[in-house]
Tab-separated table of C-alpha atoms in Angstrom:
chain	number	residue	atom	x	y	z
A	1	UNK	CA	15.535	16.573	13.217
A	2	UNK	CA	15.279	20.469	13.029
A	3	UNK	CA	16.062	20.719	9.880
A	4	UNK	CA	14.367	17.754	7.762
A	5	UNK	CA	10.958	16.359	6.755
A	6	UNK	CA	10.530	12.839	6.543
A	7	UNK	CA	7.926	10.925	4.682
A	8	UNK	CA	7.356	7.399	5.218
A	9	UNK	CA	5.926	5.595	2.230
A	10	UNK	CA	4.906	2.164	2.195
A	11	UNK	CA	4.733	-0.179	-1.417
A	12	UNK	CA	3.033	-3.106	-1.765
A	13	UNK	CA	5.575	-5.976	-3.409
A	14	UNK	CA	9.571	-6.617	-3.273
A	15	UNK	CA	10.007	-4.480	-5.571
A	16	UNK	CA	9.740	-0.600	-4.043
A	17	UNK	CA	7.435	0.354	-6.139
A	18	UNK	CA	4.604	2.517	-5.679
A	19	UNK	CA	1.285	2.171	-6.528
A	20	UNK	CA	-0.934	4.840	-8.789
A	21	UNK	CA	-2.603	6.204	-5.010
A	22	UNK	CA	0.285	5.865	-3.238
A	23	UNK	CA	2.343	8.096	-5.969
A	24	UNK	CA	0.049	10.745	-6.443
A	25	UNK	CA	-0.328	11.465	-2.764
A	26	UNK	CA	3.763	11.384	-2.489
A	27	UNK	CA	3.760	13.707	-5.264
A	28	UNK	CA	0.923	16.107	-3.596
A	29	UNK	CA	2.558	16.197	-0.290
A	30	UNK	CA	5.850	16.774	-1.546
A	31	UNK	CA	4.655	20.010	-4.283
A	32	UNK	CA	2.869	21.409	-1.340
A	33	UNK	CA	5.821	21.327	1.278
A	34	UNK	CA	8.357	22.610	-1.274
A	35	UNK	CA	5.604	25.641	-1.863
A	36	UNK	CA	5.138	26.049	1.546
A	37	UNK	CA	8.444	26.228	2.633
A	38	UNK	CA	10.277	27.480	-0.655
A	39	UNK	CA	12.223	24.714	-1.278
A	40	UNK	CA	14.010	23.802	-5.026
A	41	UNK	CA	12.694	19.739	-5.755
A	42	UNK	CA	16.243	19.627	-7.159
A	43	UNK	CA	18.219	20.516	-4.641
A	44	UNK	CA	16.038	20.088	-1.805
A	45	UNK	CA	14.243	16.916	-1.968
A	46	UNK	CA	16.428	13.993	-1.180
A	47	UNK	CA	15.965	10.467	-0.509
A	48	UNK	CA	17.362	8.852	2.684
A	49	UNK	CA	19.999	6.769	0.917
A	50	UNK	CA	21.225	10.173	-0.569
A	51	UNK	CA	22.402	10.654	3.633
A	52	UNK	CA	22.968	7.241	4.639
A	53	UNK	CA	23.393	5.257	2.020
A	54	UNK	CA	20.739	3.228	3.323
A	55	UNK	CA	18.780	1.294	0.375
A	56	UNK	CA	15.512	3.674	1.001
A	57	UNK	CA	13.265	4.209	-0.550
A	58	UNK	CA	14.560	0.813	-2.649
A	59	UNK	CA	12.505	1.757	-6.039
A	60	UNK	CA	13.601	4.793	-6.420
A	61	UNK	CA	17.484	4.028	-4.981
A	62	UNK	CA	17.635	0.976	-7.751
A	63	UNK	CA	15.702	3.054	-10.356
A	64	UNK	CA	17.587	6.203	-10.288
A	65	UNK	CA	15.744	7.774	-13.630
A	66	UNK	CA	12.342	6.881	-11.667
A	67	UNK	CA	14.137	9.229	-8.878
A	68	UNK	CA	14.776	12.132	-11.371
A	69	UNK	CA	11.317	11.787	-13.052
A	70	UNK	CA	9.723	12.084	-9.469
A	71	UNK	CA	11.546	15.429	-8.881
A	72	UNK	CA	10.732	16.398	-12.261
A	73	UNK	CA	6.701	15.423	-11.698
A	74	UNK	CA	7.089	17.653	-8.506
A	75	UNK	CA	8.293	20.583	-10.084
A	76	UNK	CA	5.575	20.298	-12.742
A	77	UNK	CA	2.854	19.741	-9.957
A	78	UNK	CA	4.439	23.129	-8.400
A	79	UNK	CA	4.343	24.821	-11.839
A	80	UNK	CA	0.878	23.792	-12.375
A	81	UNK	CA	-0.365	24.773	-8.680
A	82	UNK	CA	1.449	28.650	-9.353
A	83	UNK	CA	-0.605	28.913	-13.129
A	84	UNK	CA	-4.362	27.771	-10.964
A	85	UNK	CA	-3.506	30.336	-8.433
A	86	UNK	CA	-2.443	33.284	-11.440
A	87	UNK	CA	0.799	33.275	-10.108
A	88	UNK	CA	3.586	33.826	-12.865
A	89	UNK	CA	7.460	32.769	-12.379
Protein backbone atom coordinates (compact mmCIF):
# COMPACT_ATOMS: atom_id res chain seq x y z
CA UNK A 1 0.00 0.00 0.00
CA UNK A 2 1.11 3.74 0.23
CA UNK A 3 2.24 3.58 3.28
CA UNK A 4 4.17 0.11 3.89
CA UNK A 5 7.21 -1.88 2.70
CA UNK A 6 6.95 -5.41 2.43
CA UNK A 7 9.69 -7.94 2.37
CA UNK A 8 9.14 -11.38 1.40
CA UNK A 9 11.57 -13.82 2.94
CA UNK A 10 11.72 -17.32 2.19
CA UNK A 11 13.36 -20.22 4.92
CA UNK A 12 14.33 -23.37 4.08
CA UNK A 13 12.58 -26.09 6.70
CA UNK A 14 9.13 -26.15 8.82
CA UNK A 15 10.47 -24.38 11.08
CA UNK A 16 10.64 -20.38 9.90
CA UNK A 17 13.85 -20.10 10.37
CA UNK A 18 16.34 -18.29 8.51
CA UNK A 19 19.43 -19.22 7.30
CA UNK A 20 23.01 -17.28 8.05
CA UNK A 21 22.58 -15.56 4.08
CA UNK A 22 19.20 -15.21 4.24
CA UNK A 23 19.47 -13.20 7.78
CA UNK A 24 22.14 -11.00 7.02
CA UNK A 25 20.58 -9.75 3.83
CA UNK A 26 17.09 -9.22 5.92
CA UNK A 27 19.08 -7.41 8.33
CA UNK A 28 20.96 -5.18 5.49
CA UNK A 29 17.85 -4.33 3.70
CA UNK A 30 15.98 -3.52 6.64
CA UNK A 31 19.11 -0.96 8.39
CA UNK A 32 19.23 0.64 5.04
CA UNK A 33 15.39 1.38 4.56
CA UNK A 34 14.98 2.57 8.17
CA UNK A 35 18.16 5.06 7.27
CA UNK A 36 16.76 5.95 4.23
CA UNK A 37 13.52 6.75 5.22
CA UNK A 38 14.08 7.69 9.04
CA UNK A 39 12.28 5.15 10.49
CA UNK A 40 12.69 3.89 14.53
CA UNK A 41 13.33 -0.38 14.15
CA UNK A 42 11.19 -0.23 17.31
CA UNK A 43 8.39 1.32 16.42
CA UNK A 44 8.52 1.06 12.82
CA UNK A 45 9.42 -2.31 11.76
CA UNK A 46 6.62 -4.74 12.18
CA UNK A 47 5.91 -8.14 11.17
CA UNK A 48 2.70 -9.01 9.24
CA UNK A 49 1.10 -10.97 12.07
CA UNK A 50 1.61 -7.72 14.18
CA UNK A 51 -1.54 -6.41 11.43
CA UNK A 52 -3.25 -9.50 10.73
CA UNK A 53 -2.57 -11.81 13.01
CA UNK A 54 -1.54 -13.94 10.31
CA UNK A 55 1.27 -16.58 11.51
CA UNK A 56 4.07 -14.59 9.28
CA UNK A 57 6.85 -14.63 9.31
CA UNK A 58 6.25 -18.11 11.57
CA UNK A 59 9.97 -18.02 13.24
CA UNK A 60 9.91 -14.97 14.35
CA UNK A 61 5.81 -14.95 15.33
CA UNK A 62 6.58 -18.36 17.52
CA UNK A 63 10.00 -17.02 18.68
CA UNK A 64 9.07 -13.67 19.87
CA UNK A 65 12.72 -12.93 21.66
CA UNK A 66 14.22 -13.95 18.07
CA UNK A 67 11.72 -10.96 16.93
CA UNK A 68 13.16 -8.44 19.51
CA UNK A 69 16.82 -9.52 18.90
CA UNK A 70 16.21 -8.86 15.07
CA UNK A 71 15.09 -5.25 15.82
CA UNK A 72 17.80 -4.96 18.19
CA UNK A 73 20.56 -6.37 15.38
CA UNK A 74 18.96 -3.62 13.11
CA UNK A 75 19.44 -0.85 15.26
CA UNK A 76 23.04 -1.93 15.88
CA UNK A 77 23.62 -2.39 12.02
CA UNK A 78 22.17 1.38 11.83
CA UNK A 79 24.47 2.47 14.70
CA UNK A 80 27.37 0.90 13.11
CA UNK A 81 26.56 2.29 9.43
CA UNK A 82 26.24 6.22 11.24
CA UNK A 83 30.03 5.58 13.18
CA UNK A 84 31.66 4.31 9.21
CA UNK A 85 30.11 7.34 7.76
CA UNK A 86 31.49 9.88 11.01
CA UNK A 87 28.13 10.53 11.75
CA UNK A 88 27.49 11.00 15.63
CA UNK A 89 23.86 10.57 17.37
Amino acid sequence: NDYTVSIEVCHPDDTGKFNDATMESLEQLVAWLCETFDLDPDADVIRHYDVTGKICPKYYVENEDAWLAFRADVSARIEEDKTANGETN
